[in-house]
CSV table of C-alpha atoms and ligand atoms in Angstrom, one decimal:
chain,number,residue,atom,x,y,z
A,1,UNK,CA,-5.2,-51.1,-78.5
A,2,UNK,CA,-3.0,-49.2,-80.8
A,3,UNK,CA,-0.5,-46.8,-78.4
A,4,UNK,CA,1.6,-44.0,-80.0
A,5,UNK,CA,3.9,-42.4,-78.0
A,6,UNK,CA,5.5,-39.3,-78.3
A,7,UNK,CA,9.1,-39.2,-77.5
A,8,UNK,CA,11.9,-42.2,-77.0
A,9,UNK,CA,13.2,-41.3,-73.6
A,10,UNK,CA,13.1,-43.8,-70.8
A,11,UNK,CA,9.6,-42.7,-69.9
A,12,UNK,CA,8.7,-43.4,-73.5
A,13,UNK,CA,10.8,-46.4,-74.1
A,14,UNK,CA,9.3,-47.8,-70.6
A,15,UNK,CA,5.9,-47.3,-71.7
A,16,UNK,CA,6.7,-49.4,-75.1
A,17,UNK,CA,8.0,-52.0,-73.3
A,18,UNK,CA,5.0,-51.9,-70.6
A,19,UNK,CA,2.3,-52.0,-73.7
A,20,UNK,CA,3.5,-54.6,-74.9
A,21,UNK,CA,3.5,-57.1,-71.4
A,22,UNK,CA,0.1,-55.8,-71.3
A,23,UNK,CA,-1.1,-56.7,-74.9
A,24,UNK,CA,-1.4,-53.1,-76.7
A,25,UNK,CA,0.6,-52.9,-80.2
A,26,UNK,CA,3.1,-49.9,-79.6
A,27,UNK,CA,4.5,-47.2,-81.8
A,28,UNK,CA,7.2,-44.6,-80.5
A,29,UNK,CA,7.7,-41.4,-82.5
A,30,UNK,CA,11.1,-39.9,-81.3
A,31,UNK,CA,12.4,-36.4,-82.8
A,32,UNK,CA,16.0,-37.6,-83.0
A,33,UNK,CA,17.8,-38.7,-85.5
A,34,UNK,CA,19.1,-42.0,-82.8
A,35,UNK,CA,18.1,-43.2,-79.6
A,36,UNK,CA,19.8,-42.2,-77.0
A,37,UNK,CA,20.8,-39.4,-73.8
A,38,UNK,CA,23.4,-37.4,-72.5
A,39,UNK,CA,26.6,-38.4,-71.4
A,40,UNK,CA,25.6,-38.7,-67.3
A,41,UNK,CA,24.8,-40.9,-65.1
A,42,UNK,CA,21.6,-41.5,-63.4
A,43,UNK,CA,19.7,-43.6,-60.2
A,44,UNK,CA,17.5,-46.2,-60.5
A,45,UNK,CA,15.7,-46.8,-57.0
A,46,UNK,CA,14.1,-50.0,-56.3
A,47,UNK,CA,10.1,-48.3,-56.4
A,48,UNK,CA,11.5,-48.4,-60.4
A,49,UNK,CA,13.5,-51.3,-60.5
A,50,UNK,CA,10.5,-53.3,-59.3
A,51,UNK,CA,8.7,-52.5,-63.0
A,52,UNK,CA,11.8,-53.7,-64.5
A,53,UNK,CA,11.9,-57.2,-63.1
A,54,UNK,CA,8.2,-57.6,-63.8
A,55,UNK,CA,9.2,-56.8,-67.2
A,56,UNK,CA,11.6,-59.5,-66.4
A,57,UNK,CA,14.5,-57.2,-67.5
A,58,UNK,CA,16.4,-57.3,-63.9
A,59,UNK,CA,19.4,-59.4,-65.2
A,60,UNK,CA,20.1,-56.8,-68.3
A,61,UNK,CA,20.3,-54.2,-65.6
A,62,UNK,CA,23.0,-56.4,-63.4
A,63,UNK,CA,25.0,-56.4,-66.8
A,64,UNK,CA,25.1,-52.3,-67.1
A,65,UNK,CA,24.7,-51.0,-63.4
A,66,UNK,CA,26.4,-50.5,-60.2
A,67,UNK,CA,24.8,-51.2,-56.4
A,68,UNK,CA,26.1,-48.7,-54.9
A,69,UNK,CA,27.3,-50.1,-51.1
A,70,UNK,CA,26.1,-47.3,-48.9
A,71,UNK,CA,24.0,-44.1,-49.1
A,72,UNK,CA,26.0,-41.4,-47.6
A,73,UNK,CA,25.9,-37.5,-47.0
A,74,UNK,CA,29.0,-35.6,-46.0
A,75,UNK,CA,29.8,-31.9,-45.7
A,76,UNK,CA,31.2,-30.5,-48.8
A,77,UNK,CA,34.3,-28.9,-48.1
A,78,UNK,CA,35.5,-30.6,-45.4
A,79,UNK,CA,34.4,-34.3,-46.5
A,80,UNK,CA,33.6,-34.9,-43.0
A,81,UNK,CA,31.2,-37.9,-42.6
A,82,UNK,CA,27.3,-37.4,-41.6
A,83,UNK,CA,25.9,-40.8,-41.6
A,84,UNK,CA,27.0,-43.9,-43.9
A,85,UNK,CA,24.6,-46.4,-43.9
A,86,UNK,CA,23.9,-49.7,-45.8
A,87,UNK,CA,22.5,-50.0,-49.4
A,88,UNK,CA,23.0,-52.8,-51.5
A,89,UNK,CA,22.0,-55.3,-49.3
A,90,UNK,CA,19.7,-53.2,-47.1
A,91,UNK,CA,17.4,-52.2,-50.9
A,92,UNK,CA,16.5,-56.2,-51.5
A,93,UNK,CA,16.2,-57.2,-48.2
A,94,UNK,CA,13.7,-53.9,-47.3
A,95,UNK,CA,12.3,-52.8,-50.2
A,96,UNK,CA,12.3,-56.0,-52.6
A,97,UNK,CA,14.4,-54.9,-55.2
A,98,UNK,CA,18.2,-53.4,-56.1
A,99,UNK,CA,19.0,-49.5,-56.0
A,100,UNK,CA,21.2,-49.3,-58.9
A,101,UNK,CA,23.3,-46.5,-61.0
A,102,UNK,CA,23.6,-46.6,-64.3
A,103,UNK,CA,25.3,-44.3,-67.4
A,104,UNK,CA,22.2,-42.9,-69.1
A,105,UNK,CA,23.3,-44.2,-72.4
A,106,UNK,CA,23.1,-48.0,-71.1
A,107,UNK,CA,20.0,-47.1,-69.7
A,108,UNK,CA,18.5,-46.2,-73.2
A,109,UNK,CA,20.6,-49.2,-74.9
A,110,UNK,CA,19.0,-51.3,-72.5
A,111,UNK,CA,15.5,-50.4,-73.1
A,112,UNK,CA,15.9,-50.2,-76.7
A,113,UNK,CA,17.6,-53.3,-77.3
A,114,UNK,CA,14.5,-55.0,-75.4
A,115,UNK,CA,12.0,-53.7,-77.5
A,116,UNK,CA,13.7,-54.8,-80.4
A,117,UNK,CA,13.0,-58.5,-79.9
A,118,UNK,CA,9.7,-58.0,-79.5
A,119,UNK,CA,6.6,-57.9,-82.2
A,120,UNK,CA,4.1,-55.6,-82.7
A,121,UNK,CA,6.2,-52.6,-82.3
A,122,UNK,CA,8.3,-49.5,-83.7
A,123,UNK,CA,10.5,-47.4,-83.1
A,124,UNK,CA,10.5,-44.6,-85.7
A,125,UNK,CA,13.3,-41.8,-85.2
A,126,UNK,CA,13.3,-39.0,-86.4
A,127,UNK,CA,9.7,-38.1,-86.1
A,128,UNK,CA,8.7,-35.2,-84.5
A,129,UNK,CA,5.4,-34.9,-83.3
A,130,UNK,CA,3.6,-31.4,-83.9
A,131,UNK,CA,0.4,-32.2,-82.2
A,132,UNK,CA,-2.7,-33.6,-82.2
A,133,UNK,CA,-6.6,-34.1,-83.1
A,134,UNK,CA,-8.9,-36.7,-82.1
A,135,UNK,CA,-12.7,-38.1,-82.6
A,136,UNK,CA,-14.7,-40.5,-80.3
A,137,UNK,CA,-13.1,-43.4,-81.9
A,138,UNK,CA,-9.5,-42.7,-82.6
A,139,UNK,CA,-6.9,-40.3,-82.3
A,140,UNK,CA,-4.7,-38.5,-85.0
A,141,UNK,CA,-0.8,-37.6,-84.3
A,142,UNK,CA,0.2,-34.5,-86.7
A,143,UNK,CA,4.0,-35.0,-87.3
A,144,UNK,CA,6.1,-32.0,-88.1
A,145,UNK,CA,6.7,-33.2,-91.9
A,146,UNK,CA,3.0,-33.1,-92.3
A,147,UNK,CA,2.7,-36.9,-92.7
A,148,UNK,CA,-0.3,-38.0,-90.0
A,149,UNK,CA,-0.7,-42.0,-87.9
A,150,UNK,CA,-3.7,-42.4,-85.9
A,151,UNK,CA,-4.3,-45.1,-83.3
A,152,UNK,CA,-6.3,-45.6,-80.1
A,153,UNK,CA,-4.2,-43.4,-77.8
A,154,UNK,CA,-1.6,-41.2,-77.7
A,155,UNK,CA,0.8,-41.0,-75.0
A,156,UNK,CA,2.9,-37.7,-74.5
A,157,UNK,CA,6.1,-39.2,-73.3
A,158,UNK,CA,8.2,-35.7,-74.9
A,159,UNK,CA,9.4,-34.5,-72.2
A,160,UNK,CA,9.9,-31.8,-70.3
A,161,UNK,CA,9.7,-29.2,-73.0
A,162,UNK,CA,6.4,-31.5,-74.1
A,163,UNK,CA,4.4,-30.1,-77.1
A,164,UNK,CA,1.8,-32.2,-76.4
A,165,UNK,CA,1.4,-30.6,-73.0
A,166,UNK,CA,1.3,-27.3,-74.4
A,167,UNK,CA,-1.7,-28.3,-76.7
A,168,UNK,CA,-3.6,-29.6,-73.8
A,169,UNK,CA,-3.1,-27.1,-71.6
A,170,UNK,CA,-1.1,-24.2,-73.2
A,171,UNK,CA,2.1,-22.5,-72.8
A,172,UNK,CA,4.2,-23.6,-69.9
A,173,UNK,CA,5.4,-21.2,-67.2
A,174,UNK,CA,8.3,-22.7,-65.4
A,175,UNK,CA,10.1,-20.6,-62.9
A,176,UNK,CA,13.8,-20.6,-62.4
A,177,UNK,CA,15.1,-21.7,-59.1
A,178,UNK,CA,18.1,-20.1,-58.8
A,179,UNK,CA,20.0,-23.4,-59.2
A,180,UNK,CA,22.1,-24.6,-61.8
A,181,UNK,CA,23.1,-28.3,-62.1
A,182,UNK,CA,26.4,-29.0,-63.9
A,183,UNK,CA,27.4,-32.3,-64.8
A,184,UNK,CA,30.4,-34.4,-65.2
A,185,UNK,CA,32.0,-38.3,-66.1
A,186,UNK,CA,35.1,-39.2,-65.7
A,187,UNK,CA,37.3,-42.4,-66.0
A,188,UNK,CA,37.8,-44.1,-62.0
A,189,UNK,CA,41.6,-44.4,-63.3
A,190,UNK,CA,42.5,-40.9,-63.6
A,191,UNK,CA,41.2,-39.8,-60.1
A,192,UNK,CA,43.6,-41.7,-58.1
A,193,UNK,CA,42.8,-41.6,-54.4
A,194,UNK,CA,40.4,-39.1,-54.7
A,195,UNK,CA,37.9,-41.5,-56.8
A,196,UNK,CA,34.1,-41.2,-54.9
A,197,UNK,CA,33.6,-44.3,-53.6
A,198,UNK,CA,31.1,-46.5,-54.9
A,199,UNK,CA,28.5,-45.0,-53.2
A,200,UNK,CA,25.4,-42.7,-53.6
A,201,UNK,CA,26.9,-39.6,-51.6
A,202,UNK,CA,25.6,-36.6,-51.0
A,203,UNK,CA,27.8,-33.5,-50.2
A,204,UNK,CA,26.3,-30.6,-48.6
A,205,UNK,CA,27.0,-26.8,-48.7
A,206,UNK,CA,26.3,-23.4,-48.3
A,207,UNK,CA,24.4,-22.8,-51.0
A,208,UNK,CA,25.2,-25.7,-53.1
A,209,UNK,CA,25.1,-29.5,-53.1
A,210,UNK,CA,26.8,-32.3,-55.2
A,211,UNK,CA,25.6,-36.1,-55.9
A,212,UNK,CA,28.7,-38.8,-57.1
A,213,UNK,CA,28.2,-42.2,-57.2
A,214,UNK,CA,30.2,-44.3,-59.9
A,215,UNK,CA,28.7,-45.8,-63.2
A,216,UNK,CA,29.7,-48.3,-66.1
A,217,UNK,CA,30.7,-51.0,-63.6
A,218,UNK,CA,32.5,-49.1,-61.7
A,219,UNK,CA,34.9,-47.8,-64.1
A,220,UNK,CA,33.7,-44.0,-64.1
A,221,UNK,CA,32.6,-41.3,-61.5
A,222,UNK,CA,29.8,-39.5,-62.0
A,223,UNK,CA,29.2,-36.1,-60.6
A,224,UNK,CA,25.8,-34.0,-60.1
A,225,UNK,CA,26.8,-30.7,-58.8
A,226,UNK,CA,24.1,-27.5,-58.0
A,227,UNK,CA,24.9,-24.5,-57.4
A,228,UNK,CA,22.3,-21.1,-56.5
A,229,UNK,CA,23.1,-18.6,-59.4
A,230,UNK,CA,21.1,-16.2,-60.7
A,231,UNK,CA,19.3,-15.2,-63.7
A,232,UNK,CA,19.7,-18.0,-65.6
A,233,UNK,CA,17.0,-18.5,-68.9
A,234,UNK,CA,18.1,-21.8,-71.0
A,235,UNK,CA,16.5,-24.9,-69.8
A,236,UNK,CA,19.0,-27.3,-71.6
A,237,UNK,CA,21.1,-30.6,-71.2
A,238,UNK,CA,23.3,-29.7,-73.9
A,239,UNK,CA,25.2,-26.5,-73.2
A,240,UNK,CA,28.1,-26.5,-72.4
A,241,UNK,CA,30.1,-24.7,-69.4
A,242,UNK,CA,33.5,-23.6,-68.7
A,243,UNK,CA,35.8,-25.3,-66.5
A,244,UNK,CA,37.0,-22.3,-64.6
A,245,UNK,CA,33.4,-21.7,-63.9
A,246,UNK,CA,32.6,-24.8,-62.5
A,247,UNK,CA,35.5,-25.0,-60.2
A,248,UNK,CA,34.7,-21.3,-59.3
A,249,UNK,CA,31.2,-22.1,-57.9
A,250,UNK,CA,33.1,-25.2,-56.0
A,251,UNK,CA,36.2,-23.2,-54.9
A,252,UNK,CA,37.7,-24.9,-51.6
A,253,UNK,CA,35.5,-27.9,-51.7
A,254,UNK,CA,37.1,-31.6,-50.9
A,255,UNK,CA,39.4,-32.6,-53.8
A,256,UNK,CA,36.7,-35.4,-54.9
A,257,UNK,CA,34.4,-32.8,-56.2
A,258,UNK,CA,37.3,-30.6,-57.6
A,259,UNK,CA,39.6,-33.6,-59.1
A,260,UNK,CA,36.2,-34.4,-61.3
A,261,UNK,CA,35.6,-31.1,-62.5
A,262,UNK,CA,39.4,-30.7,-63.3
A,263,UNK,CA,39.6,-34.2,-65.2
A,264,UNK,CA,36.7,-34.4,-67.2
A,265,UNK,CA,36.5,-33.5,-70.8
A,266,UNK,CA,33.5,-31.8,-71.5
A,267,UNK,CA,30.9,-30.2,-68.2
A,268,UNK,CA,27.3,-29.4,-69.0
A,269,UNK,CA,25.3,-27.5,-67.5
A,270,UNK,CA,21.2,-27.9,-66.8
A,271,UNK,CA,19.6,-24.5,-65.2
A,272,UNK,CA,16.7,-26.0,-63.1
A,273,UNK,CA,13.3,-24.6,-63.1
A,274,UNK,CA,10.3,-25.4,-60.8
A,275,UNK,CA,6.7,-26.4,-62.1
A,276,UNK,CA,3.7,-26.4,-60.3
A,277,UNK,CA,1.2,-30.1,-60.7
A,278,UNK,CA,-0.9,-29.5,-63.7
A,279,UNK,CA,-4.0,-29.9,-63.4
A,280,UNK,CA,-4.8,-32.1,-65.0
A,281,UNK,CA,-2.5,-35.3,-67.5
A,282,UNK,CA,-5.4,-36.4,-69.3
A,283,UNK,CA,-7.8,-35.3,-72.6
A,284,UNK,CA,-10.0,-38.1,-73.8
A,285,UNK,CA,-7.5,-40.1,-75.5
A,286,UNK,CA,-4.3,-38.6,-74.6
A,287,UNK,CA,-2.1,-38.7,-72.0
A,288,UNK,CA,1.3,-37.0,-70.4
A,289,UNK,CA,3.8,-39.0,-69.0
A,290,UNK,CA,7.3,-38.8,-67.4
A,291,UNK,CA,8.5,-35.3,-67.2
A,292,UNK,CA,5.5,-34.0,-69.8
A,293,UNK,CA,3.4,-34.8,-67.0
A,294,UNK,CA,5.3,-34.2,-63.4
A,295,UNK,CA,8.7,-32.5,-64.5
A,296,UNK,CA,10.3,-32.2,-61.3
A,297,UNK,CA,13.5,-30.7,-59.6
A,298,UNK,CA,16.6,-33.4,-59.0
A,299,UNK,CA,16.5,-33.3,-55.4
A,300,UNK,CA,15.4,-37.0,-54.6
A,301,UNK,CA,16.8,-39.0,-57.7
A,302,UNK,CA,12.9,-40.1,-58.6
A,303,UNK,CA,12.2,-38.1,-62.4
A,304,UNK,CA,12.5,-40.9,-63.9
A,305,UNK,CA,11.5,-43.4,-61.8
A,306,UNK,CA,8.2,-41.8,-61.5
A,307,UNK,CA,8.0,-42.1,-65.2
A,308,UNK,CA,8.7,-45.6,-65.1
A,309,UNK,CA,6.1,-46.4,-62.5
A,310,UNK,CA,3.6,-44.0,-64.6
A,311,UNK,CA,4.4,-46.7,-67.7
A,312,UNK,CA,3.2,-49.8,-65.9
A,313,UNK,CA,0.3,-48.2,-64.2
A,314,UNK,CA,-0.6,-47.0,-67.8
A,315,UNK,CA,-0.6,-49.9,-69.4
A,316,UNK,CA,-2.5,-51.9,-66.9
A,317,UNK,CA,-5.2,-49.3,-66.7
A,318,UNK,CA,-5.3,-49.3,-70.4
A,319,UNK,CA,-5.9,-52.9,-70.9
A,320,UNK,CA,-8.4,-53.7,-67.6
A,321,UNK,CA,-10.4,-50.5,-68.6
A,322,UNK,CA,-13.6,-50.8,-70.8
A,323,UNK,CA,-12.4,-48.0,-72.5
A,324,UNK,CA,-9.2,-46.0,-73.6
A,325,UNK,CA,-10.5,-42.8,-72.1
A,326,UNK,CA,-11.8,-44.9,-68.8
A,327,UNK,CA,-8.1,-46.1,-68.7
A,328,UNK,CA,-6.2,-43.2,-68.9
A,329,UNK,CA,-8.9,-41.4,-66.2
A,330,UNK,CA,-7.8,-44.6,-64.3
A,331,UNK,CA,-4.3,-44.0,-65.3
A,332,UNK,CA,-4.3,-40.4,-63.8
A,333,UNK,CA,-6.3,-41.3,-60.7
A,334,UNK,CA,-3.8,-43.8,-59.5
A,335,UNK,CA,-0.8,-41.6,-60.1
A,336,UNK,CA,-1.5,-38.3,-59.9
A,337,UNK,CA,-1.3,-37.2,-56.1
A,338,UNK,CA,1.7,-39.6,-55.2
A,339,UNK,CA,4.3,-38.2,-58.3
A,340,UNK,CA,2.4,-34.7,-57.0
A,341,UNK,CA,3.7,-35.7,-53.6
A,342,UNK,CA,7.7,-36.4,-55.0
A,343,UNK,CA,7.9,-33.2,-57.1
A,344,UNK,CA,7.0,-31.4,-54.1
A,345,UNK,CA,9.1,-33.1,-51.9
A,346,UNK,CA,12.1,-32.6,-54.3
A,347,UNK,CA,11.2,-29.1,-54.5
A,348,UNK,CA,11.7,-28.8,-51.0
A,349,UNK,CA,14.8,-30.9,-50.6
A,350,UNK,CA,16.8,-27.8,-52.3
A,351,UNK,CA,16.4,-26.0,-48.8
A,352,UNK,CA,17.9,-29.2,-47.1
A,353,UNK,CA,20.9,-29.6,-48.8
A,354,UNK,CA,22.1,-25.6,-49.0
A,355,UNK,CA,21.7,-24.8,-45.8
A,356,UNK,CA,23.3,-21.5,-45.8
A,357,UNK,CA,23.9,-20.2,-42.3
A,358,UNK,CA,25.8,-22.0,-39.4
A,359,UNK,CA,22.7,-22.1,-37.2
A,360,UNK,CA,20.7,-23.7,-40.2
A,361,UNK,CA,23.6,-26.6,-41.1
A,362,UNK,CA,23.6,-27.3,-37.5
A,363,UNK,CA,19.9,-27.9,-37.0
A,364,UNK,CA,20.0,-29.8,-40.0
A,365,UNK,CA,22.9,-31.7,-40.4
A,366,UNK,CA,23.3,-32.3,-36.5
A,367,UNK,CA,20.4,-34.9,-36.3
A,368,UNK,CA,21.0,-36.5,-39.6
A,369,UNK,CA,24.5,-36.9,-38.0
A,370,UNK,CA,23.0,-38.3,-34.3
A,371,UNK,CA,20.4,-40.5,-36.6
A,372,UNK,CA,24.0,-41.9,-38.8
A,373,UNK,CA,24.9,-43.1,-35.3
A,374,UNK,CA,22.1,-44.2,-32.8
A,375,UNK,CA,19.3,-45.0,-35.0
A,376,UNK,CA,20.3,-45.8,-39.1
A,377,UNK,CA,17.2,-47.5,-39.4
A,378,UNK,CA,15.6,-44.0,-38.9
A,379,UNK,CA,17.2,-43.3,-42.1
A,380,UNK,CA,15.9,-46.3,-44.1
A,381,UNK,CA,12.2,-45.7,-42.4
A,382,UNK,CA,12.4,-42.4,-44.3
A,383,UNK,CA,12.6,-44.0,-47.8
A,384,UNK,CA,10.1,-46.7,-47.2
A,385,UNK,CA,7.0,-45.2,-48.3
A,386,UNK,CA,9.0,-44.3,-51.5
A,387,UNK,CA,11.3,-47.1,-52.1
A,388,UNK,CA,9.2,-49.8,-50.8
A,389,UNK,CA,6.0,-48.4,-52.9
A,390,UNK,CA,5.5,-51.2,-55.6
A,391,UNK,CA,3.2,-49.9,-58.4
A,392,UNK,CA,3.1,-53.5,-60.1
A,393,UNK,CA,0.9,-55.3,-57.1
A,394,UNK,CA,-2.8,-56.2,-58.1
B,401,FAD,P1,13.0,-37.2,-71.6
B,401,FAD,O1,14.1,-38.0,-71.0
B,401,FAD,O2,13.2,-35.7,-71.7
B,401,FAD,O3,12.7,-37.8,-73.0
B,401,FAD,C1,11.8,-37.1,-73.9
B,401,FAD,C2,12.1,-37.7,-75.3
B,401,FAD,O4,11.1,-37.1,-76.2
B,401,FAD,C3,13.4,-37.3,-75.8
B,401,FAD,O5,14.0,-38.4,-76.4
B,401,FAD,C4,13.1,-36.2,-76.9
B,401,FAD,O6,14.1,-36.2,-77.9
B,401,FAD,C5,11.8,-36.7,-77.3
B,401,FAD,N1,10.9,-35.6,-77.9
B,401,FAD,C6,10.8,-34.3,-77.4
B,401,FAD,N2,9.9,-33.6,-78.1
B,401,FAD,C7,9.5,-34.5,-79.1
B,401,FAD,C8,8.5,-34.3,-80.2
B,401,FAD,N3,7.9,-33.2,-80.4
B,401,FAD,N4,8.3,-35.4,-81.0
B,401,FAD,C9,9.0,-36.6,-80.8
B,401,FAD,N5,9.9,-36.8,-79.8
B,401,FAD,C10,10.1,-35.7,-78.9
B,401,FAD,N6,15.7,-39.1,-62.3
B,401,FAD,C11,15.9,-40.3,-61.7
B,401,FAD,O7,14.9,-41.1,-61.6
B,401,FAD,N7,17.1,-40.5,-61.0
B,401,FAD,C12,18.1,-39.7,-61.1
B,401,FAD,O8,19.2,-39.9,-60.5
B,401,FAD,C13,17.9,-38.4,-61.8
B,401,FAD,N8,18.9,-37.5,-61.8
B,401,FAD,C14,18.7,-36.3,-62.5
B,401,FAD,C15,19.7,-35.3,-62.5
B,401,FAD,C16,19.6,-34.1,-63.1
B,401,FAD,C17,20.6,-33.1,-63.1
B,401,FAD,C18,18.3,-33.9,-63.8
B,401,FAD,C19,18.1,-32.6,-64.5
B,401,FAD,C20,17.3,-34.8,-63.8
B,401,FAD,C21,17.5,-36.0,-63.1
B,401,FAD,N9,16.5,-37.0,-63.1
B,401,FAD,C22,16.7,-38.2,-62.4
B,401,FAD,C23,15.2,-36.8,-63.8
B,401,FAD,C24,15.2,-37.6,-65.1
B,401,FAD,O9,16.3,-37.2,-65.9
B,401,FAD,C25,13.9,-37.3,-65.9
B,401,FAD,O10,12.8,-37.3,-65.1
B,401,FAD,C26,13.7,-38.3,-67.1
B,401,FAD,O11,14.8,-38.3,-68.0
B,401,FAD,C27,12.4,-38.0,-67.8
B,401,FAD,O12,12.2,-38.9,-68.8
B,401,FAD,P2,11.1,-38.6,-69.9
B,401,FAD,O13,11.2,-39.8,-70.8
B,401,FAD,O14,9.8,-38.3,-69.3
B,401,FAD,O15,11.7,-37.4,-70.7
């Protein structure tokens, strides 16, 4: 089949690559003038990993990423230690594959570079798609300079602000959560001993949370830091935030999350906004994907993994299906309830990590604390059904 897709982010960029192991002929329409993404980092968990070495791309990923040693989660002001428990190892030997992070940039690179060795593809930037019509037999994409390519399916990869979603099913109406993420990268070198450790760490406070875990090899820190604010409107990666606000919202917390914020160059900021499941990813021969499809709230690391998990299953469906609208029904039938079943889970995770009252971080933090101590594997157990899920078995 011939697959367009809409939009060269990972989701689309994984769905190219995923086409192609499975036979289809691929072209991606991406609005930008370049591939590429914001200056952050970002977490690849083994469930998505587990695509990439059947795409037989595991080694290009060793070259870009760090394995983090431990996952752990500490209170935010005080630093003090809730659990600390085993990663790099612990990912391959229990759930098959690496947990990795990796600077979003390399992350496109990566996929980009390995579509570029292979035929029967292209990559076509700055192409903004407008929308779409389609007939029993093909589908036409509408582009925005009024120039028209048709295929056999179009995939709606265009993320969250998706245009294709808003022809299938209308206007969105996200609703503001109340959080805003801002976001920062700084050299290792210029943090001295206040450098996050190489680690995925999650600090928790009242009424805010922050992520760090290092990227590039090690050589930078990368920090994910929300904070409940209201009012907010823009739903953006790109703008930019002032210093002296950021270290407002984290006045008094440990001098890791403080040092960053003061040493970085530039902090954005990304207000986050809560979606419920559509109803439906599918119309005859189109299909969302990624964040078009199941845009979902940071709180579990997972937007993009789910996106990458949605490729493969595409793909597959597409090419054992008798038909392209049979395979994306399949498509949306395998996929639909569990990426359902993570955006509401990350939805909810917000609660867990602000707790906001001393009652509410004792409950809560108290027996993730006991669980650090007595019983770790508790901790892994909780992941498996995520982490251990491998979307590329027969
Ligand atoms: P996008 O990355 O948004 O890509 C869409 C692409 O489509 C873009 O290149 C855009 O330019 C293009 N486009 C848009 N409109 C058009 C058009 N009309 N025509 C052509 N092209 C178009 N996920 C994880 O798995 N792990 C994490 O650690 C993680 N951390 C996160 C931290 C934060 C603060 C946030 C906000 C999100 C995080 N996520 C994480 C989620 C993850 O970033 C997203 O789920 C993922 O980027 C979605 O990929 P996508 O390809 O679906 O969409």
């Amino acid at each position: 089949m011939k697959i367009i897709i809409a939009g060269g982010g990972i989701g689309g960029l994984t769905t190219a690559l995923c086409c192609l192991h499975h036979g289809h002929d691929v072209v991606v329409l991406e609005r930008a003038a370049e591939l590429g993404d914001v200056g952050a980092g970002i977490q690849i968990p083994p469930n998505a990993m587990r695509v990439f070495e059947a795409l037989g791309l595991g080694g290009a990923f060793d070259r870009f990423a760090v394995r983090p040693e431990a996952i752990e989660a500490r209170m935010g002001r005080s630093g003090q230690m809730l659990f600390n428990i085993p990663l790099a190892e612990t990912a391959l030997e229990r759930w098959g594959s690496p947990y990795l992070h990796i600077h979003r940039a390399d992350y496109i690179t990566l996929l980009a570079s390995a579509l570029r060795e292979k035929e029967k593809t292209s990559v076509r930037l700055g192409q903004e798609v407008a929308g779409y019509r389609q007939t029993l037999n093909s589908v036409t994409v509408e582009l925005a300079d009024g120039s028209e390519l048709s295929g056999d399916v179009l995939v709606g990869a265009d993320g969250v602000h998706s245009v294709v979603r808003d022809q299938m099913l209308g206007a969105d109406r996200p609703v503001f959560t109340g959080n805003v993420a801002w976001r920062a990268i700084v050299p290792i070198k210029l943090l001295g001993t206040d450098a996050p450790r190489p680690t995925a760490c999650a600090w928790m406070g009242r009424g805010a949370h922050c992520a760090t875990y290092r990227v590039r090899r090690g050589e930078f820190a990368n920090l994910v830091a929300v904070v409940e604010r209201d009012g907010w409107t823009l739903e953006s990666w790109s703008e930019e935030g002032s210093r002296e606000q950021a270290l407002a919202d984290f006045a008094g917390w440990h001098p890791t999350i403080t040092r960053i914020l003061e040493k970085t160059d530039r902090l954005f900021r990304w207000a986050l906004f809560d979606r419920a499941p559509l109803t439906t990813w599918v119309d005859g021969r189109v299909a969302l994907l990624g964040d078009a499809a199941h845009p979902m709230l940071p709180f579990m690391a997972q937007g993009a993994a789910m996106a990458v998990e949605d490729a493969w299953v595409l793909a597959r469906e597409l090419a054992s299906s008798a038909s392209a609208n049979d395979g994306l029904r399949a498509y949306q039938s395998v996929r639909y309830e569990r990426a359902s079943a993570v955006q509401a889970r990350s939805s909810g995770n917000s609660k867990v990590f602000h707790r906001r009252t001393w009652l509410g971080q004792l409950a809560t933090y108290g027996p993730m604390w006991l669980a650090g101590k007595v019983a770790p594997a508790l901790i892994h157990k909780m992941s498996d059904q995520l982490y251990g899920y491998d979307v590329t078995a027969p």
